[in-house]
Amino acid sequence: MVPEFIEKAFENAFISYGLSEIGGKLVFELPKNPEFGDFACTTPLLIAKEMKKKPREIAEEIVKLIDLDESLVDKISVDGPGFINVKLSNLFYCKELDRLFEIGERYGESREGAGKKVNVEYVSANPTGLLHLGHGRNACIGDSIANLYQWLGYDVTREYYFNNAGKQMQNLAKSIYARYRQLLGEENYPFPEDGYAGEYIWEIAKLLEQSYGSSLIPESKENLEICQKFGEQWSFDKIKATLHSLNIHQDVYFNEDSLYKDGKIQEVISILSDKQLVYEKDGALWFALSKLGLAEDRVIVKSSGEPTYRLPDIAYHREKFLRGYDIIIDVLGADHIATVPDVLAGVRALGFDPSKVKVVIHQFVTLTENGAQVKMSKRSGRVYTLDELISEVGADVVRFFFLMRSVSTHLEFELNLAREQSEKNPVFYLQYAYARIASIFRTAKERGIAFNPNNKTEHLNTPHEINLIKILRMFPENIKLSAFKFEPQILAEYLNDVATAFHTFYHECRIIGSNEPLLSERFKLAKVTQRVLGNGLNILGINAPEQM
RNA sequence: GCGCCACUAGCUCAGCUGGAUAGAGCAUCAGCCUUCUAAGCUGAGGGUCACAGGUUCGAGUCCUGUGUGGCGCACCA
């Protein structure tokens, strides 16, 4: 972010001041108040103590030693307790615009992840019904993180852990079966106590009845299995369709089932048992987590012979490691936080590096309408599904709302605001900026106004133009920050700043109607803005409309 | 009882490695469309950054404690 020539000049100055190992202490930051300039060097404040000098004195002496190209720097000054402030010239920013423009359509992309493999696992909802809002948040976060890493040049696999082997599947089968029998006239056929009460179970049961008639009587193991497969398939199809409507397409659907069929569960048990990390007690198999530094041992195979969720989770992570990923990202809801240490301990016990696993925990979503919380209850089956939300407010709004808040905070989804197809809706602010730019180029074309991109930019000088360039040149670092912090919200916030800077520029500076060379220079500025917005929205999975 | 997350304007939230006067949107009020899309722009009001200590030249940001709210702490996933 700090231009190289500035960094170099400061480094030289500090060295000739007698500080040969200044490297790590050469610190720049962006002042909040633009009056202070573009960059502030805080090094004098940091080294004052060990030099036993006042920071201001150091700063003033350093400034005398700094040698900079005067055409690129307007002002260099010592302010406050000892900041060295640098204000770059308009010409510098004009040159920057040319540089950004030359990078081309894919501005923002980098190769720094080249050769590295990343696995992003997200959604991973149990195939026992429809996706709800929490899954929606998970899906949007995961998908955008995958996009971010792709833009950084990583080889990204988008993965869904298909949880089709646990107790919840038997519960699903029983729930469907009960509804099926009730449909066949046995109104009082017992429904499982903790069964899935949602309306959709009736729907599945109806389809089941259409396919099988009354041939699934009695309630046998075989018939329940049919119900399970039927319900699983139904759910999977629905889930996939919902994700597709959000423009989410995953590469790998990893079946939990396969861990059993392929003997992976057993392999993990024998590895752990070779390392003496498992033992039997009360008829169950325990994982000696206490030997790995955790508080308590946990059951991994129940006395009934079925594994608990921990075992397949560990086996699954082992598979991911064996597939050779450099980074393994798990996107999980806050309710899964407790499982993380166990799985990581398992990974470590199996000889893999747990620091390669990045767990992204997002907090819950509450739905509000006019400020009042919309109650959702799993028990009654009254849930607001992701599908309903998408059809009500549209995919772009859904994606943006789920991404515009930091992953670690609770997200309040205000339905009325989301429904608002007006200026109040924050997603339109970004899209509108993009559409406005598209419109400028359309109008120019219609009027036969040409844009000459080859001249060097050197006439932009209003604060609105310069400010926009300043923001545009920070796009790549915002992508990185967003990716490495696993926070798509950082990018969303950044794009909002871009849109604000553009709207102001648009209002203050005319493009069509300007004379050359300003005309082409402003066109260039609009073009780079359009690329940043387009690429940024693309990463967030939101459409960039040519018209609104 | 223990763990994780949060607490910033009336509401919803930003605030990156600690920096110089704490920001945005919504809401309220006042302006701006014969000129590239007013889904826009400009301005005003609105704050003890939950509370109390600590570290530091400097704390919304780091540490400790307290309070409030959310989510967990199964031989459920």
XYZ file of C-alpha atoms (C1' of nucleotides) in Angstrom:
625
model
C 0.000 0.000 0.000
C 2.856 2.354 0.765
C 4.546 3.066 -2.567
C 7.948 1.518 -2.833
C 9.769 4.759 -3.523
C 8.491 6.205 -0.250
C 9.518 3.177 1.730
C 12.954 3.194 0.144
C 13.508 6.876 0.813
C 12.574 6.492 4.471
C 14.741 3.442 4.857
C 17.720 5.305 3.424
C 17.072 8.264 5.672
C 16.954 6.133 8.779
C 20.095 4.331 7.754
C 22.025 7.532 7.211
C 20.656 8.665 10.560
C 22.589 5.761 12.000
C 19.897 3.121 12.348
C 21.165 0.276 10.239
C 18.564 -2.300 11.233
C 15.478 -0.253 10.785
C 13.655 -2.843 8.667
C 11.095 -4.185 11.108
C 10.496 -0.829 12.736
C 9.716 1.081 9.592
C 6.005 1.450 10.125
C 3.501 3.385 8.085
C -0.150 3.866 8.628
C -3.044 5.612 7.008
C -4.093 8.684 8.959
C -7.815 8.835 9.573
C -7.807 12.518 8.975
C -6.818 13.228 5.345
C -5.417 16.612 6.341
C -2.445 14.818 7.785
C -1.564 13.393 4.397
C -1.606 10.016 2.747
C 0.834 8.112 4.898
C 2.166 8.600 8.367
C 5.410 7.122 9.542
C 5.270 6.340 13.258
C 8.785 5.034 13.580
C 10.109 8.046 15.571
C 7.485 7.328 18.243
C 8.516 3.706 18.400
C 12.255 4.239 18.695
C 12.231 7.348 20.895
C 12.578 5.427 24.101
C 15.605 3.363 23.210
C 17.251 6.400 21.634
C 16.484 8.490 24.675
C 15.352 11.356 22.511
C 12.067 13.122 21.971
C 10.161 11.615 19.072
C 9.625 15.019 17.495
C 13.355 15.694 17.455
C 14.057 12.398 15.778
C 11.321 13.029 13.256
C 12.608 16.452 12.370
C 16.135 15.220 11.878
C 14.925 12.306 9.749
C 12.859 14.556 7.529
C 15.982 16.513 6.607
C 17.563 13.305 5.365
C 14.675 12.140 3.236
C 15.217 12.472 -0.477
C 12.081 12.188 -2.584
C 11.028 12.875 -6.139
C 9.379 16.259 -5.726
C 6.924 15.749 -8.543
C 5.379 12.836 -6.665
C 5.270 14.349 -3.197
C 3.461 17.512 -2.185
C 4.406 17.781 1.404
C 6.347 16.047 4.101
C 5.946 17.281 7.634
C 6.322 16.467 11.284
C 3.109 16.693 13.243
C 1.682 15.853 16.625
C 3.906 13.874 18.969
C 6.283 12.909 16.143
C 4.471 11.559 13.124
C 6.149 12.075 9.785
C 3.321 12.780 7.389
C 3.638 12.435 3.661
C 1.223 13.867 1.190
C 1.598 12.522 -2.298
C 0.991 14.638 -5.336
C -1.872 14.426 -7.762
C 0.610 13.377 -10.392
C 1.499 10.334 -8.340
C -2.151 9.318 -8.240
C -2.570 9.973 -11.949
C 0.301 7.587 -12.609
C -1.314 5.107 -10.261
C -4.530 5.240 -12.263
C -2.600 4.340 -15.403
C -0.946 1.484 -13.591
C -4.279 0.100 -12.360
C -5.816 0.485 -15.776
C -2.965 -1.383 -17.464
C -3.514 -4.369 -15.183
C -6.713 -5.002 -17.095
C -10.072 -6.618 -16.536
C -8.907 -8.930 -13.784
C -7.521 -6.186 -11.574
C -7.510 -7.534 -8.032
C -6.361 -10.992 -8.983
C -3.013 -12.271 -7.810
C -0.806 -15.308 -8.186
C 0.369 -15.485 -4.641
C -1.505 -18.679 -3.911
C -0.272 -20.387 -7.056
C 0.507 -24.031 -6.512
C -1.306 -24.191 -3.201
C -4.458 -26.191 -2.645
C -7.298 -24.998 -0.472
C -10.353 -26.906 0.573
C -13.339 -24.903 1.719
C -16.064 -26.930 3.327
C -19.349 -25.140 3.805
C -23.093 -25.622 4.099
C -22.734 -29.304 5.015
C -26.321 -29.332 6.242
C -27.776 -32.702 7.177
C -30.010 -34.013 4.397
C -33.012 -34.072 6.652
C -34.929 -31.159 5.248
C -34.702 -27.711 3.804
C -32.027 -25.131 4.372
C -32.810 -22.403 6.858
C -31.319 -18.969 7.375
C -28.316 -20.145 9.362
C -27.351 -22.410 6.472
C -27.773 -19.442 4.187
C -25.257 -17.411 6.105
C -22.882 -20.344 6.155
C -23.282 -20.903 2.422
C -22.669 -17.290 1.476
C -19.649 -16.946 3.738
C -18.112 -20.195 2.539
C -18.708 -19.469 -1.105
C -17.227 -15.996 -0.875
C -14.188 -17.249 0.989
C -13.705 -19.798 -1.771
C -13.976 -16.993 -4.326
C -11.469 -14.870 -2.443
C -8.894 -17.646 -2.434
C -9.524 -18.327 -6.081
C -8.790 -14.683 -6.844
C -5.546 -15.043 -4.936
C -4.529 -17.842 -7.253
C -5.141 -20.810 -4.981
C -6.441 -24.079 -6.345
C -9.780 -24.172 -4.532
C -12.050 -27.129 -3.874
C -15.550 -26.306 -2.682
C -16.829 -29.104 -0.594
C -20.022 -30.241 1.090
C -19.831 -32.845 3.840
C -22.909 -34.876 3.307
C -23.944 -36.051 6.699
C -26.031 -39.035 5.791
C -25.005 -41.620 8.330
C -26.012 -40.531 11.793
C -28.911 -40.970 14.073
C -30.653 -37.978 12.567
C -31.173 -40.005 9.391
C -33.050 -42.722 11.281
C -35.112 -40.016 12.867
C -35.900 -38.660 9.428
C -36.912 -42.114 8.239
C -39.237 -42.630 11.183
C -40.780 -39.211 10.753
C -41.476 -39.829 7.089
C -42.774 -43.277 7.791
C -45.203 -42.044 10.421
C -46.579 -39.398 8.068
C -46.831 -42.005 5.361
C -48.956 -44.260 7.533
C -51.041 -41.314 8.653
C -51.632 -40.476 5.005
C -52.823 -43.985 4.412
C -55.607 -43.403 6.880
C -54.068 -44.313 10.201
C -54.451 -40.872 11.670
C -53.189 -41.945 15.053
C -50.086 -43.689 13.846
C -47.454 -42.625 16.408
C -45.138 -39.846 15.318
C -41.671 -39.978 16.891
C -41.353 -37.707 19.877
C -38.383 -35.751 18.595
C -39.300 -36.280 14.968
C -39.117 -33.683 12.223
C -42.389 -31.844 12.521
C -42.116 -29.675 9.440
C -44.697 -29.566 6.707
C -42.174 -30.845 4.229
C -42.258 -34.286 5.808
C -45.864 -34.561 4.635
C -44.712 -33.627 1.173
C -42.086 -36.334 1.181
C -44.596 -38.838 2.521
C -47.005 -37.980 -0.279
C -44.362 -38.560 -2.911
C -43.443 -41.771 -1.170
C -47.022 -42.913 -1.298
C -47.250 -42.071 -4.978
C -44.232 -44.248 -5.685
C -44.878 -47.113 -3.354
C -48.623 -47.108 -2.669
C -49.306 -49.081 0.462
C -46.494 -51.528 -0.132
C -44.339 -50.168 2.695
C -46.395 -51.759 5.471
C -45.294 -52.888 8.020
C -42.683 -50.686 9.704
C -39.672 -52.844 9.002
C -36.000 -52.119 8.826
C -36.099 -52.416 5.052
C -39.050 -50.090 4.699
C -37.497 -47.504 6.990
C -34.389 -47.668 4.894
C -36.448 -46.896 1.834
C -37.911 -43.911 3.670
C -34.453 -42.774 4.638
C -33.040 -42.944 1.125
C -36.137 -41.303 -0.236
C -35.989 -38.475 2.271
C -32.260 -38.057 1.815
C -32.600 -37.774 -1.934
C -35.494 -35.361 -1.646
C -33.570 -33.165 0.777
C -30.407 -33.276 -1.249
C -32.232 -32.229 -4.407
C -33.925 -29.375 -2.594
C -30.722 -28.225 -0.940
C -28.861 -28.246 -4.227
C -31.618 -26.313 -5.925
C -31.603 -23.700 -3.179
C -27.840 -23.332 -3.417
C -28.026 -23.022 -7.180
C -30.469 -20.186 -6.834
C -27.756 -18.431 -4.812
C -25.322 -19.276 -7.573
C -23.451 -21.695 -5.342
C -22.050 -24.804 -6.961
C -19.825 -27.095 -4.989
C -17.231 -29.420 -6.454
C -17.259 -32.305 -4.029
C -20.108 -33.800 -2.063
C -18.371 -36.006 0.399
C -20.612 -38.786 1.689
C -20.231 -39.567 5.340
C -21.539 -42.987 4.399
C -18.426 -43.664 2.380
C -16.237 -43.418 5.467
C -17.951 -46.531 6.745
C -18.121 -48.385 3.440
C -14.466 -47.775 2.667
C -13.283 -48.780 6.130
C -11.948 -45.327 6.942
C -13.594 -45.289 10.341
C -11.873 -48.516 11.218
C -8.530 -47.225 9.999
C -8.739 -44.259 12.308
C -9.615 -46.476 15.243
C -6.656 -48.721 14.614
C -4.221 -45.826 14.213
C -5.430 -44.271 17.438
C -5.366 -47.572 19.163
C -1.777 -48.204 18.012
C -0.916 -44.943 19.669
C -2.758 -46.066 22.780
C -5.161 -43.193 22.571
C -8.330 -45.261 22.837
C -9.660 -47.533 25.541
C -12.816 -49.403 26.403
C -15.050 -48.474 29.283
C -18.704 -49.285 30.015
C -18.945 -51.104 26.721
C -17.992 -47.989 24.739
C -14.768 -46.960 23.046
C -13.241 -43.771 24.462
C -10.820 -41.337 22.883
C -8.191 -40.359 25.464
C -8.324 -36.632 24.781
C -6.908 -35.980 28.229
C -3.610 -37.411 26.987
C -3.684 -34.761 24.271
C -4.126 -31.882 26.625
C -7.892 -31.593 26.612
C -10.059 -31.621 29.682
C -12.083 -34.770 29.189
C -12.031 -38.054 27.343
C -14.924 -38.597 24.962
C -16.777 -41.568 23.575
C -16.089 -42.263 19.934
C -17.929 -45.571 19.616
C -21.100 -45.970 21.606
C -21.878 -49.176 23.452
C -24.413 -49.826 20.713
C -21.499 -50.077 18.290
C -22.274 -46.856 16.455
C -19.637 -44.142 16.303
C -20.417 -40.710 17.711
C -20.036 -37.733 15.385
C -16.421 -37.218 16.477
C -15.073 -40.314 14.831
C -16.364 -39.707 11.305
C -15.449 -36.028 11.640
C -11.877 -36.975 12.434
C -11.808 -39.587 9.687
C -13.182 -37.022 7.267
C -10.484 -34.517 8.136
C -7.904 -37.239 7.677
C -9.235 -37.768 4.159
C -8.900 -34.076 3.462
C -5.298 -34.122 4.644
C -4.577 -37.203 2.543
C -5.866 -35.359 -0.477
C -3.003 -32.921 0.047
C -4.502 -29.565 0.903
C -2.328 -26.763 2.204
C -5.236 -25.032 3.860
C -8.408 -26.709 5.069
C -11.175 -24.248 5.844
C -14.258 -25.374 7.760
C -17.150 -22.965 7.889
C -19.323 -23.791 10.869
C -22.196 -22.299 12.816
C -21.659 -21.252 16.417
C -23.455 -24.353 17.657
C -20.570 -26.500 16.415
C -17.899 -24.732 18.372
C -17.613 -27.512 20.931
C -16.585 -30.112 18.368
C -13.622 -28.193 17.059
C -11.021 -28.954 19.738
C -11.827 -32.666 19.614
C -11.449 -32.874 15.878
C -8.237 -30.867 15.902
C -6.836 -33.082 18.620
C -7.760 -36.086 16.493
C -6.021 -34.580 13.498
C -2.907 -34.005 15.545
C -3.030 -37.512 16.979
C -3.102 -38.874 13.436
C 0.105 -37.025 12.695
C -1.221 -34.080 10.720
C -0.641 -30.406 11.320
C -3.783 -28.957 12.875
C -2.685 -25.410 12.115
C -3.587 -26.095 8.502
C -7.209 -26.347 9.559
C -8.867 -22.963 9.729
C -12.207 -23.039 11.445
C -14.481 -20.163 10.608
C -17.259 -19.908 13.157
C -20.137 -17.654 12.296
C -22.681 -16.510 14.843
C -26.409 -16.943 14.541
C -28.950 -15.225 12.380
C -32.086 -13.693 13.758
C -34.865 -12.651 11.476
C -36.669 -9.465 12.356
C -39.643 -7.738 10.863
C -40.261 -4.133 11.866
C -37.706 -4.611 14.581
C -39.528 -7.520 16.182
C -37.986 -10.944 16.102
C -39.708 -13.502 13.909
C -39.971 -16.587 16.035
C -38.698 -19.777 14.591
C -39.231 -23.073 16.215
C -37.887 -26.368 15.076
C -40.265 -28.250 17.292
C -43.388 -26.857 15.727
C -41.733 -27.063 12.343
C -42.467 -23.400 11.710
C -39.259 -22.291 10.159
C -38.560 -19.592 7.679
C -36.658 -21.379 4.962
C -33.853 -20.022 2.854
C -35.981 -20.668 -0.217
C -38.759 -18.476 1.087
C -36.280 -15.733 1.818
C -34.705 -15.930 -1.631
C -38.031 -15.856 -3.400
C -39.154 -12.949 -1.287
C -36.144 -10.648 -1.551
C -33.960 -12.100 -4.308
C -30.603 -13.838 -4.340
C -28.451 -10.696 -4.484
C -30.064 -9.180 -1.434
C -29.748 -12.449 0.462
C -26.075 -12.786 -0.361
C -25.257 -9.230 0.519
C -27.163 -9.245 3.791
C -25.385 -12.394 4.877
C -21.998 -10.959 3.977
C -22.251 -7.393 5.110
C -21.746 -8.244 8.763
C -18.656 -9.594 10.397
C -18.671 -13.380 10.725
C -18.169 -13.192 14.470
C -21.189 -11.053 15.250
C -24.808 -11.990 15.418
C -26.624 -11.081 12.291
C -29.951 -9.440 12.345
C -31.756 -9.911 9.085
C -34.347 -7.184 8.849
C -36.970 -8.425 6.434
C -38.510 -5.082 5.700
C -35.188 -3.543 4.807
C -34.367 -6.527 2.628
C -37.727 -6.314 0.893
C -37.213 -2.659 0.196
C -36.498 -2.310 -3.503
C -35.321 1.224 -3.017
C -32.403 3.346 -2.021
C -32.719 2.101 1.522
C -31.489 -1.309 0.562
C -27.699 -1.291 0.885
C -27.004 -3.803 -1.859
C -28.512 -1.527 -4.485
C -26.074 1.189 -3.554
C -23.223 -0.930 -4.916
C -25.101 -2.256 -7.887
C -26.313 1.200 -8.768
C -22.778 2.532 -8.904
C -21.875 -0.246 -11.320
C -24.966 0.324 -13.431
C -24.315 4.054 -13.571
C -20.871 3.450 -14.985
C -22.232 1.012 -17.519
C -24.721 3.662 -18.487
C -22.004 6.244 -19.042
C -20.241 3.972 -21.494
C -23.513 3.155 -23.235
C -24.381 6.797 -23.604
C -20.911 7.636 -24.848
C -21.162 4.925 -27.463
C -24.574 6.126 -28.610
C -23.300 9.656 -28.986
C -20.160 8.517 -30.738
C -17.865 9.814 -28.023
C -14.584 7.987 -28.132
C -12.396 7.072 -25.223
C -8.685 7.115 -25.813
C -7.034 4.898 -23.197
C -3.486 5.330 -24.440
C -2.579 8.801 -23.252
C -0.834 9.214 -19.952
C -3.067 10.511 -17.198
C -1.900 13.765 -15.702
C -4.769 16.199 -15.372
C -6.971 14.726 -12.674
C -6.798 17.065 -9.722
C -10.096 17.410 -7.896
C -10.280 15.829 -4.449
C -13.082 13.580 -5.729
C -10.968 12.118 -8.497
C -7.885 11.711 -6.369
C -9.824 10.176 -3.519
C -11.393 7.633 -5.852
C -7.985 6.609 -7.177
C -6.690 6.273 -3.627
C -9.470 3.865 -2.816
C -9.231 1.912 -6.057
C -5.550 1.184 -5.554
C -6.358 -0.567 -2.282
C -8.483 -3.257 -3.902
C -5.860 -6.030 -3.959
C -4.897 -5.569 -0.334
C -8.543 -5.630 0.681
C -9.007 -8.940 -1.101
C -6.048 -10.338 0.790
C -7.155 -8.989 4.105
C -10.642 -10.312 3.557
C -9.319 -13.755 2.592
C -6.731 -14.135 5.317
C -9.120 -12.997 8.000
C -11.912 -15.119 6.528
C -14.119 -12.047 6.563
C -15.984 -11.333 3.334
C -17.486 -8.404 5.212
C -14.186 -6.540 4.852
C -14.563 -6.661 1.089
C -18.236 -5.682 1.285
C -17.327 -2.682 3.398
C -14.563 -1.751 0.996
C -16.877 -1.909 -2.016
C -19.244 0.347 -0.204
C -16.421 2.866 0.131
C -15.676 2.516 -3.567
C -19.316 3.162 -4.409
C -19.433 6.211 -2.148
C -16.286 7.654 -3.688
C -17.646 7.018 -7.155
C -21.071 8.511 -6.507
C -19.419 11.648 -5.181
C -17.090 11.828 -8.148
C -20.012 11.265 -10.495
C -21.911 14.076 -8.903
C -19.029 16.519 -8.958
C -17.202 15.689 -12.178
C -18.803 15.189 -15.534
C -17.292 12.727 -17.932
C -19.371 13.148 -21.043
C -19.162 16.830 -21.783
C -15.569 17.210 -20.664
C -12.937 18.014 -23.233
C -9.868 15.995 -23.954
C -7.589 15.136 -22.288
C -9.797 15.214 -19.206
C -12.500 13.234 -20.983
C -10.370 10.151 -21.532
C -8.732 10.388 -18.152
C -12.104 10.391 -16.440
C -13.288 7.566 -18.658
C -10.283 5.630 -17.488
C -11.135 6.336 -13.888
C -14.697 5.152 -14.447
C -13.423 2.035 -16.179
C -11.158 1.022 -13.313
C -13.964 1.719 -10.848
C -16.244 -0.484 -12.862
C -13.732 -3.313 -12.802
C -13.251 -3.044 -9.066
C -16.979 -3.051 -8.415
C -17.614 -5.817 -10.923
C -14.853 -8.048 -9.641
C -15.691 -7.318 -6.029
C -19.355 -8.100 -6.491
C -18.349 -11.232 -8.327
C -16.331 -12.358 -5.311
C -19.311 -11.729 -3.093
C -21.472 -13.689 -5.531
C -23.654 -10.726 -6.360
C -24.706 -9.695 -9.862
C -23.287 -6.525 -11.326
C -26.201 -5.213 -13.425
C -25.640 -3.201 -16.590
C -28.905 -1.390 -15.934
C -31.168 -0.766 -13.008
C -19.911 -24.165 37.124
C -16.740 -24.155 32.356
C -15.760 -22.584 27.107
C -16.622 -19.502 22.598
C -18.881 -14.840 20.524
C -20.675 -10.066 21.331
C -21.589 -5.085 24.006
C -19.581 1.674 19.878
C -25.253 7.318 17.892
C -32.591 6.225 18.782
C -31.992 1.253 15.524
C -28.511 -2.044 12.583
C -23.433 -2.091 12.339
C -17.877 -0.433 10.506
C -13.473 0.871 12.998
C -7.259 -3.498 9.519
C -0.808 -4.125 12.507
C -2.680 0.187 19.545
C -1.971 6.601 17.063
C -3.364 12.682 16.225
C -10.940 15.549 16.133
C -14.681 7.793 17.002
C -17.442 6.565 11.345
C -21.502 4.617 7.839
C -26.542 3.203 6.727
C -31.497 3.652 8.564
C -34.552 7.103 11.333
C -35.167 12.955 12.186
C -34.360 17.896 10.005
C -32.653 21.251 5.801
C -30.950 21.726 0.706
C -29.657 19.773 -4.751
C -32.672 16.942 -11.017
C -33.351 22.020 -18.672
C -26.514 18.566 -18.654
C -23.427 10.964 -18.272
C -29.485 6.879 -14.204
C -31.979 11.392 -7.738
C -31.730 3.396 -6.164
C -27.613 9.557 -6.212
C -25.203 14.032 -3.830
C -24.487 18.022 0.127
C -25.306 19.679 5.105
C -27.339 19.541 10.510
C -28.432 17.249 15.051
C -27.318 12.736 17.719
C -21.563 9.240 21.670
C -19.127 8.627 29.326
C -17.013 3.237 22.732
C -21.269 -1.800 28.963
C -18.571 -0.919 33.844
C -13.945 -0.945 36.885
C -8.854 -1.465 37.062
C -4.048 -2.279 34.390
C -0.063 -1.963 30.372
C 1.666 2.355 27.144
C 4.363 8.588 25.259
C -0.703 7.151 23.377
C -6.374 2.360 24.409
C -12.845 1.712 21.055
C -8.489 -1.508 19.794
C -4.066 -5.176 24.239
C -4.466 -7.614 29.598
C -7.461 -8.752 34.183
C -12.031 -8.605 36.668
C -17.465 -7.531 36.756
C -22.224 -7.078 34.368
C -25.704 -8.076 30.237
C -27.130 -10.991 25.899
C -26.306 -15.204 22.289
C -24.289 -20.205 21.414
C -22.277 -24.503 23.310
C -20.431 -27.980 27.316
C -24.172 -36.240 25.477
C -22.790 -43.151 24.564
C -27.327 -36.120 19.341
C -24.913 -34.226 14.721
